[in-house]
PDB file of C-alpha atoms in Angstrom:
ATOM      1  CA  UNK A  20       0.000   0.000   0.000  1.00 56.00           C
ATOM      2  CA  UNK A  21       2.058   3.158  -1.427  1.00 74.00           C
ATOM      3  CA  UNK A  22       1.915   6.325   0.877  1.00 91.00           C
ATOM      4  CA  UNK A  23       0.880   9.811  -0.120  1.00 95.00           C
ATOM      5  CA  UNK A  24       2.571  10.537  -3.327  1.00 96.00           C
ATOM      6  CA  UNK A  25       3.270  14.203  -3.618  1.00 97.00           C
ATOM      7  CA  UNK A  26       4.882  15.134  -7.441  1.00 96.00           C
ATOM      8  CA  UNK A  27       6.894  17.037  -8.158  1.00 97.00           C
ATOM      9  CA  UNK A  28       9.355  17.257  -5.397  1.00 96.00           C
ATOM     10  CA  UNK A  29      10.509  20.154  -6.501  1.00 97.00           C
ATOM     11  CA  UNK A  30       9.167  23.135  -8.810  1.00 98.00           C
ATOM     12  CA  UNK A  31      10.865  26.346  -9.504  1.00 98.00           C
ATOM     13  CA  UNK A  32       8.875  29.236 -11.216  1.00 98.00           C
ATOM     14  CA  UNK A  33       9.227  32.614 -12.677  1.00 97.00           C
ATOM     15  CA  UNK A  34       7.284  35.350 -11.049  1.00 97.00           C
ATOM     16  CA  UNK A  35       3.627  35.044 -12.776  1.00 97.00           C
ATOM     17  CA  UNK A  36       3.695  31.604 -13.656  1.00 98.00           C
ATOM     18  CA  UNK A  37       1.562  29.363 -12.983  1.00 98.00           C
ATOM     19  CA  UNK A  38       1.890  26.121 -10.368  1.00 98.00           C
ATOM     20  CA  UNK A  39       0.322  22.933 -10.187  1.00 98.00           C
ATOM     21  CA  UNK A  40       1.122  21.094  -7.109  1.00 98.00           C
ATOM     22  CA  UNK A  41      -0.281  16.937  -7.370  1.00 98.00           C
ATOM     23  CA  UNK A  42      -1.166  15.158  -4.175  1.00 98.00           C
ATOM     24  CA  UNK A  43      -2.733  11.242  -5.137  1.00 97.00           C
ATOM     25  CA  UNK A  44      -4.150   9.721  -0.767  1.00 95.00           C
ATOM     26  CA  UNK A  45      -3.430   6.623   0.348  1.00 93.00           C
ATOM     27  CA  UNK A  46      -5.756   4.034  -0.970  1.00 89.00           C
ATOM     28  CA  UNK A  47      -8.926   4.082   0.466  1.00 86.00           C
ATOM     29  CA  UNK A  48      -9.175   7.601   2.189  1.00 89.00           C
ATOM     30  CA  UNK A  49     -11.308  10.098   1.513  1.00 87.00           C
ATOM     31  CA  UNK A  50      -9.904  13.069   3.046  1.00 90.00           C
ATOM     32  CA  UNK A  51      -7.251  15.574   1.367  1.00 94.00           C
ATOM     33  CA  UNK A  52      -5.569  18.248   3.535  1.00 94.00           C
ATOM     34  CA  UNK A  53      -2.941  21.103   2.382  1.00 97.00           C
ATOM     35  CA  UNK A  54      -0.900  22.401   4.170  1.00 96.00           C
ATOM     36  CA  UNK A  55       2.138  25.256   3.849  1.00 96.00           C
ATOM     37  CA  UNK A  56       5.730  25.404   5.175  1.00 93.00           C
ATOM     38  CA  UNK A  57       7.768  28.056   5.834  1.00 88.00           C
ATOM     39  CA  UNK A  58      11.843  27.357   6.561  1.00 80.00           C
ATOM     40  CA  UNK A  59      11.758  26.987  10.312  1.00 76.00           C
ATOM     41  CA  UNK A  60       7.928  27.175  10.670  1.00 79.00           C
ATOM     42  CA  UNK A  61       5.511  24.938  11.613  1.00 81.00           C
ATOM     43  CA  UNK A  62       2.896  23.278   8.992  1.00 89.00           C
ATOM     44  CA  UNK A  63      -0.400  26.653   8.533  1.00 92.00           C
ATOM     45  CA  UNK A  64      -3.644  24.577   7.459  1.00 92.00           C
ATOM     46  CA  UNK A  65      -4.830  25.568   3.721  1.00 95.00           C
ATOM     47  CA  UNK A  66      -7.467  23.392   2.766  1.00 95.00           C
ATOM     48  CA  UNK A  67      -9.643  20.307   3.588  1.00 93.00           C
ATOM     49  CA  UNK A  68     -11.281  18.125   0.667  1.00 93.00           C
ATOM     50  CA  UNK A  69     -13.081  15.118   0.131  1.00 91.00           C
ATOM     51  CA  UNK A  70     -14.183  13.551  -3.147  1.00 88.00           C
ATOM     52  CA  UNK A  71     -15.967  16.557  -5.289  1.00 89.00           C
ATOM     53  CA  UNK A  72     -16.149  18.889  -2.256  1.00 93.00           C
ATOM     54  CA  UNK A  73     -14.469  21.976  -0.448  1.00 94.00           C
ATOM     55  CA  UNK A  74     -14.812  21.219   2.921  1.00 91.00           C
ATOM     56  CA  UNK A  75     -12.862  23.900   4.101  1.00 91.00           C
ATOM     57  CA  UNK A  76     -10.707  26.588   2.606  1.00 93.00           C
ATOM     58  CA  UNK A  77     -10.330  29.169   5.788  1.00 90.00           C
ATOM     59  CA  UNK A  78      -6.511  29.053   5.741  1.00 91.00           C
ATOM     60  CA  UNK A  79      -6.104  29.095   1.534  1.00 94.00           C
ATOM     61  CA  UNK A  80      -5.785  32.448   0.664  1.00 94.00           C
ATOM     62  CA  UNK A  81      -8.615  34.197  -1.769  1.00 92.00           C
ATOM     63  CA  UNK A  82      -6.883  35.384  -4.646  1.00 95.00           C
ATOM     64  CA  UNK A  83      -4.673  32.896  -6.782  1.00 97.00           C
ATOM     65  CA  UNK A  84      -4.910  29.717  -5.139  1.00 98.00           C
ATOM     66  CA  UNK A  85      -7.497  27.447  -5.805  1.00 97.00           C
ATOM     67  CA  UNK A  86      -7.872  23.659  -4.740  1.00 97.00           C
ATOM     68  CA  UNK A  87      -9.794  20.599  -6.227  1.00 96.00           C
ATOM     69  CA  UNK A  88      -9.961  16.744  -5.372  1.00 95.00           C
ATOM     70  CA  UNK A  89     -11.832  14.989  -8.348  1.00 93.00           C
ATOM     71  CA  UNK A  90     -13.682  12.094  -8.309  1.00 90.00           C
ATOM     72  CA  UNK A  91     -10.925  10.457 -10.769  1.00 90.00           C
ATOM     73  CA  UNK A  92      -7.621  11.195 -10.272  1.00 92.00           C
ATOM     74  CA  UNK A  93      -4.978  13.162  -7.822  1.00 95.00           C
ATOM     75  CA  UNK A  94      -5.751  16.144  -5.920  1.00 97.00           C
ATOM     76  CA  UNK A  95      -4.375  19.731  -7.057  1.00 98.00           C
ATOM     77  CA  UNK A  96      -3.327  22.638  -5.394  1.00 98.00           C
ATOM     78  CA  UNK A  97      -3.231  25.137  -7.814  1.00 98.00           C
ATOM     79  CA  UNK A  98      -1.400  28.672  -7.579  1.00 98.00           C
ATOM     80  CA  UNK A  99      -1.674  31.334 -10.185  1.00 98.00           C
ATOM     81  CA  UNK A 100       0.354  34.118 -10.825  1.00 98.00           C
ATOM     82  CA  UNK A 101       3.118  32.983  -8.559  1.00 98.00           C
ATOM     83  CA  UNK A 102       5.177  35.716  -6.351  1.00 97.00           C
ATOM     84  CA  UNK A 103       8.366  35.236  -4.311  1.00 95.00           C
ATOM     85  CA  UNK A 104       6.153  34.887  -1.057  1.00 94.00           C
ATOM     86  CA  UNK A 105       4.646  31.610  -2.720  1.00 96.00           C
ATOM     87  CA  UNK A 106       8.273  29.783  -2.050  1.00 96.00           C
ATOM     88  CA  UNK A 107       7.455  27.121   0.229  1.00 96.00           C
ATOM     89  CA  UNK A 108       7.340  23.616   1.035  1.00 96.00           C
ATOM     90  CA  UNK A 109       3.162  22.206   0.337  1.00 97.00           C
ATOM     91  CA  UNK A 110       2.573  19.003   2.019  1.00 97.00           C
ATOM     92  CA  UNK A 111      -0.130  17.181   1.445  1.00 96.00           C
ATOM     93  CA  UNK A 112      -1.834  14.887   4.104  1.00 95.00           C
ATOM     94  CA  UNK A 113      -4.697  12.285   3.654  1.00 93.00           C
ATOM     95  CA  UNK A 114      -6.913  10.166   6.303  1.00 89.00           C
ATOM     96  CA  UNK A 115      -9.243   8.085   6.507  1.00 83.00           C
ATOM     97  CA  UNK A 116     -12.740   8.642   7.810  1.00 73.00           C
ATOM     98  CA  UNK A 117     -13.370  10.298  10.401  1.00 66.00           C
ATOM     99  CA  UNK A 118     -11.539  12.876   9.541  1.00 63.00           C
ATOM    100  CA  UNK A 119      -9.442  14.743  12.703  1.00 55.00           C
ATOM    101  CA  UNK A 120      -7.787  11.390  13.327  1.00 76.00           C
ATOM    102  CA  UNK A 121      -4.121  10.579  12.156  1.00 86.00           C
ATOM    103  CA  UNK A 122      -2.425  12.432   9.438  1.00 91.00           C
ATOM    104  CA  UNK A 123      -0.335  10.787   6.497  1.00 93.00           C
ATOM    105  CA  UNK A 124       1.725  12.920   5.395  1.00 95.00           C
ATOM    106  CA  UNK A 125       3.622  12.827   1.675  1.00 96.00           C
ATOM    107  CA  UNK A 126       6.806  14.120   1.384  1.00 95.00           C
ATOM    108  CA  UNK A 127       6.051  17.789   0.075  1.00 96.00           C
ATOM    109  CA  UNK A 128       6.797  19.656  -2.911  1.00 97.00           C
ATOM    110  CA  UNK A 129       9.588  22.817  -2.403  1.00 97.00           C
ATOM    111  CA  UNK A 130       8.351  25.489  -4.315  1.00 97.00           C
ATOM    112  CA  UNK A 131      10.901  28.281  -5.895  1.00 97.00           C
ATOM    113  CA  UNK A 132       9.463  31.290  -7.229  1.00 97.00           C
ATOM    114  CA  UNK A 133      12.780  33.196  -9.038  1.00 95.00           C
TER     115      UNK A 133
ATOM    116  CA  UNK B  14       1.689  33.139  20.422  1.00 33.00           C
ATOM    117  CA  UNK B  15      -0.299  30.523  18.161  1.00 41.00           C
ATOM    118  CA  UNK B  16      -2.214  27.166  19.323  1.00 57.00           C
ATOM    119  CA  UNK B  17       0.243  24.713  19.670  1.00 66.00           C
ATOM    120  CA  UNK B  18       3.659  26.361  20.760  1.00 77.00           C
ATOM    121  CA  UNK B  19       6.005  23.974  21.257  1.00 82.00           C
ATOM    122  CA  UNK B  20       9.070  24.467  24.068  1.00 83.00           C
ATOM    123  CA  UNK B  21      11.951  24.602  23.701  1.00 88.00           C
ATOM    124  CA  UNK B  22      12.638  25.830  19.983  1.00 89.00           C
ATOM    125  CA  UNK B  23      15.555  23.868  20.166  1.00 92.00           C
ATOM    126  CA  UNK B  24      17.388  21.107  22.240  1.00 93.00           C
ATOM    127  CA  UNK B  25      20.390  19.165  22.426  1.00 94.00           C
ATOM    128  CA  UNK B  26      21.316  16.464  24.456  1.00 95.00           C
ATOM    129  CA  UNK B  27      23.760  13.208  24.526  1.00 96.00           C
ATOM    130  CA  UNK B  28      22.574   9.940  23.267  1.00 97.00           C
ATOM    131  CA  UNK B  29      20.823   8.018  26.099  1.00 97.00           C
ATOM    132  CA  UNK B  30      19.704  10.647  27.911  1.00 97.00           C
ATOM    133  CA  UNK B  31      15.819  11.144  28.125  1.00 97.00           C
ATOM    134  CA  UNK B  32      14.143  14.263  26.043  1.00 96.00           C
ATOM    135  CA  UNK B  33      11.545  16.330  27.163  1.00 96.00           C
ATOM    136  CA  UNK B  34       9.758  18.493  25.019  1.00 95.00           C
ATOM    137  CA  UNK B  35       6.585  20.892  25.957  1.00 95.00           C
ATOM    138  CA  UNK B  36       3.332  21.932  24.199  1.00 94.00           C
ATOM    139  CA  UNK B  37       0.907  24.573  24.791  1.00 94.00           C
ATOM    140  CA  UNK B  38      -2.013  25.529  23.208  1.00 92.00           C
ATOM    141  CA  UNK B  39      -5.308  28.077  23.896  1.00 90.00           C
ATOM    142  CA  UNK B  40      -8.667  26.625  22.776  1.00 87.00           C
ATOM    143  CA  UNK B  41     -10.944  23.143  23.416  1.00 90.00           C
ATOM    144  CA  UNK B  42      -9.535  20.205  21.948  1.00 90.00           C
ATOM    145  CA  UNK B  43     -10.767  16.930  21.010  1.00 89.00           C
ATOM    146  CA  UNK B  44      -7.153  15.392  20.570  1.00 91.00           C
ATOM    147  CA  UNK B  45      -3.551  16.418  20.338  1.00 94.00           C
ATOM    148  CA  UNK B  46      -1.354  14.476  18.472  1.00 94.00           C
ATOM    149  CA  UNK B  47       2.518  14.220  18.051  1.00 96.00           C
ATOM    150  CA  UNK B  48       4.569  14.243  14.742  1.00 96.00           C
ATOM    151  CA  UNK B  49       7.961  13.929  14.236  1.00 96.00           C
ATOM    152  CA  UNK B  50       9.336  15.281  10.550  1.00 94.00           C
ATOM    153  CA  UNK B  51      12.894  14.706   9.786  1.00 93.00           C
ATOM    154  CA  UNK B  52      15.166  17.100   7.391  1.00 88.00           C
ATOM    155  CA  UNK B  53      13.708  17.781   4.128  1.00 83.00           C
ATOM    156  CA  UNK B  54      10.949  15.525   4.700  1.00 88.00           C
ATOM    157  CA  UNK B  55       6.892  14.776   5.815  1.00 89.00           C
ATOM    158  CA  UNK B  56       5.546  14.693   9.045  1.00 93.00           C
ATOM    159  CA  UNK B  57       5.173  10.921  10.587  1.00 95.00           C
ATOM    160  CA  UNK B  58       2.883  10.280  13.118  1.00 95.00           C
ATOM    161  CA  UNK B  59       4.327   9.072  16.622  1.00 97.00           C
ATOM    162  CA  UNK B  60       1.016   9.548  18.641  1.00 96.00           C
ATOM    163  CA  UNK B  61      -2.532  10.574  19.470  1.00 94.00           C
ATOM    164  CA  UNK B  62      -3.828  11.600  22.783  1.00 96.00           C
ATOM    165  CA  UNK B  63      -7.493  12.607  23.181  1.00 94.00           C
ATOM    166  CA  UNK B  64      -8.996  15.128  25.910  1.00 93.00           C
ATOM    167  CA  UNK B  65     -10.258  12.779  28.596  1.00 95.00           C
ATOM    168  CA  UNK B  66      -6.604  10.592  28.712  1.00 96.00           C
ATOM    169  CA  UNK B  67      -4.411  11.805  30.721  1.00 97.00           C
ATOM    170  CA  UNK B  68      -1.118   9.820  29.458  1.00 98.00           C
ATOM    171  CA  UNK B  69       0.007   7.772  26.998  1.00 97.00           C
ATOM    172  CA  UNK B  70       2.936   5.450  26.147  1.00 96.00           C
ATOM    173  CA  UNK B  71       4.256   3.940  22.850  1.00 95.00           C
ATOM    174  CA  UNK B  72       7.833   2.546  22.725  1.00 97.00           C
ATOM    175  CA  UNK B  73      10.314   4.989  24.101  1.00 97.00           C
ATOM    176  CA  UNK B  74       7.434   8.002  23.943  1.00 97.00           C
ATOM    177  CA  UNK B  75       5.309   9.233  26.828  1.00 98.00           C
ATOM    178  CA  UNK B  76       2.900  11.876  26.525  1.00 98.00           C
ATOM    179  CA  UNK B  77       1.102  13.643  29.256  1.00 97.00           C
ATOM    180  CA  UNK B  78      -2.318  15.956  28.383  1.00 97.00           C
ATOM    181  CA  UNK B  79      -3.291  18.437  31.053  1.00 97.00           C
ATOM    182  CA  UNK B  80      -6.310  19.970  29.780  1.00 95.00           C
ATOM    183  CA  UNK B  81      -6.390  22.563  32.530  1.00 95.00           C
ATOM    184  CA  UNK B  82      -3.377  23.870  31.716  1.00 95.00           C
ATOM    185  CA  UNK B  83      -4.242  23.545  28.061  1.00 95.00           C
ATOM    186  CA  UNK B  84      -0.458  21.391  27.579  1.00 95.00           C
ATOM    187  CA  UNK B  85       1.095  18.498  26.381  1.00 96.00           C
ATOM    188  CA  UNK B  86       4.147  17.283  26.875  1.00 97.00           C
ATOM    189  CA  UNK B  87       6.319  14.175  24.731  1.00 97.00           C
ATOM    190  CA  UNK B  88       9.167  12.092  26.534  1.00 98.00           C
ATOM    191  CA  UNK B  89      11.660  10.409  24.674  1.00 97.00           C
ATOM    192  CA  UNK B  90      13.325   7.920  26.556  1.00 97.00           C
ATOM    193  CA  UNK B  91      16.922   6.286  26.129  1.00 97.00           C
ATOM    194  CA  UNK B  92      17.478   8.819  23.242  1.00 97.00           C
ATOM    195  CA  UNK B  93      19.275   7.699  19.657  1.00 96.00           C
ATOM    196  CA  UNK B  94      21.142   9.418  17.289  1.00 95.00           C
ATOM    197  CA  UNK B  95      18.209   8.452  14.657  1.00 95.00           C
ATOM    198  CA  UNK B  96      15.824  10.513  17.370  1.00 97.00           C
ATOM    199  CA  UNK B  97      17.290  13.591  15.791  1.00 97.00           C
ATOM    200  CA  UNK B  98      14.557  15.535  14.208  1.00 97.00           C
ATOM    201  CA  UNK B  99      12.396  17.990  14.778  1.00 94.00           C
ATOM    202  CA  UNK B 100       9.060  17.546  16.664  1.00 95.00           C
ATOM    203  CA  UNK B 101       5.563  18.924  16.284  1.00 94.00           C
ATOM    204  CA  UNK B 102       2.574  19.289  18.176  1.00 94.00           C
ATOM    205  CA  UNK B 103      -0.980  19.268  16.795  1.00 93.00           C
ATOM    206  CA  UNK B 104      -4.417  20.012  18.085  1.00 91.00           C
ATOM    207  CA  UNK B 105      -7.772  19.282  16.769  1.00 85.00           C
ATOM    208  CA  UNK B 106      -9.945  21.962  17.732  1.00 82.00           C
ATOM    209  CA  UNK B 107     -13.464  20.825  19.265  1.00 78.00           C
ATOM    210  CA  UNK B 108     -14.955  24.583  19.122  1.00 68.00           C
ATOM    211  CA  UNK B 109     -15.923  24.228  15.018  1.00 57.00           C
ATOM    212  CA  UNK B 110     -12.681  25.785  14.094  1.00 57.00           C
ATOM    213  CA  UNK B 111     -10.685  25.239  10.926  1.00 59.00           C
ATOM    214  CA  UNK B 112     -10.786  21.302  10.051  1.00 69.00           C
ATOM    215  CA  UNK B 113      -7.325  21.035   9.954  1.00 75.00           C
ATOM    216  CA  UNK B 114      -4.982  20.284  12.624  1.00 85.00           C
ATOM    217  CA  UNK B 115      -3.439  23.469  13.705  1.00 87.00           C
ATOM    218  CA  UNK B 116       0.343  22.579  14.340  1.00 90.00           C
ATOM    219  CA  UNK B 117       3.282  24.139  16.489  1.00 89.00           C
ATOM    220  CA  UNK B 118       6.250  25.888  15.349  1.00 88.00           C
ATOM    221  CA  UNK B 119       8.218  22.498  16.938  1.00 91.00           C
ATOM    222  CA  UNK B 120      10.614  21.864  18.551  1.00 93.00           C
ATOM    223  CA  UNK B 121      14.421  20.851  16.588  1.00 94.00           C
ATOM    224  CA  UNK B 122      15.545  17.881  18.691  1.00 96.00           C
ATOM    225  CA  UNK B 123      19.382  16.789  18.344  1.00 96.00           C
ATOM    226  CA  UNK B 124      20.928  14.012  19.909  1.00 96.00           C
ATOM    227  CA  UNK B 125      24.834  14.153  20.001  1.00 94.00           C
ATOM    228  CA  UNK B 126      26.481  10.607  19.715  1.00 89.00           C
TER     229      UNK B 126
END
């Protein structure tokens, strides 16, 4: 049973390009969570999904990034327009029902905005 | 400071030598779990204490929840060199805050051979 898989591990980006950030759960759960790290920081919540559905997006910022979990296929965290302050590391984390319980966490993707 | 600050930023002890490592955080919890992430990469899951335990043991890890206090603490026993990492805290908030768990800044554990 493969882990969260998290591709790429690494993106770099010009200023007002355009990232696409893939996060495929561990097989059978249901719930998708995104979350941010700075260097040194703790992990800031983003976004909670489950199949089709925005459960909660309180911590994603309004403009430019935008988050979907499909019935088929990986999640996305999407950021448009990229700016310097987007460099990060994104993890993504998955559980299964109910959600709150344990986190699996993949490996992350290190963003680079140049 | 933000739920789930985590105390001391930093520490540094000799292999075999116990670690202690302290949590705080501000609102109503349902659980608080601990989660270890090692250089570079995701956050594994050590363990998950809910509000009406009081301790818990796995393997070398204790972890006490006073709910009074509103803190947590993890106990690493008989430390290793491979215990080097650094260590987060995470509540789940029981007042119909954000779904996520809301994490600690952790604490960066390193154990001298």
């Amino acid at each position: 049973n493969a882990g969260v898989m998290q591709n790429p591990r690494h993106l770099v980006r010009r200023r007002g390009q355009e990232a696409r950030l893939r996060c495929s759960p561990m097989k059978g759960h249901s719930h998708v969570y995104w979350y941010r790290q700075l260097p040194e920081e703790g992990l800031k919540f983003m976004v909670y999904l489950q199949k089709e559905n925005i459960i909660d997006e309180s911590g994603m910022p309004k403009e430019r990034f935008s988050a979907e979990f499909p019935k088929e296929g990986p999640s996305i965290l999407r950021i448009q327009q990229v700016v310097r302050g987007d460099s990060a590391a994104y993890f993504c984390a998955s559980s299964p029902p109910p959600r709150g319980e344990k986190l699996f966490f993949g490996s992350g993707t290190q963003l680079s905005v140049l | 400071s933000q739920q789930g600050e985590e105390d001391p930023q930093a520490l540094s002890i000799q292999e075999g030598e116990n670690a202690t490592m302290n949590c705080s955080y501000k609102t109503s919890i349902n659980n608080l779990q601990w989660y270890r992430q090692n250089s570079g990469r995701g956050l594994v899951h050590l363990i998950l204490i809910r509000s009406n335990e009081r301790e818990k043991h796995s393997g070398r890890l204790r972890v006490t929840l006073d709910t009074s206090k509103k803190s947590s603490s993890l106990l690493i026993t008989a430390s290793r060199a491979a215990d080097t990492a650094s260590y987060f805290c995470a509540t789940e908030d029981s007042g119909g805050g954000a779904d996520g768990l809301t994490f600690g800044k952790g604490t960066h554990l390193i154990i001298q051979p």
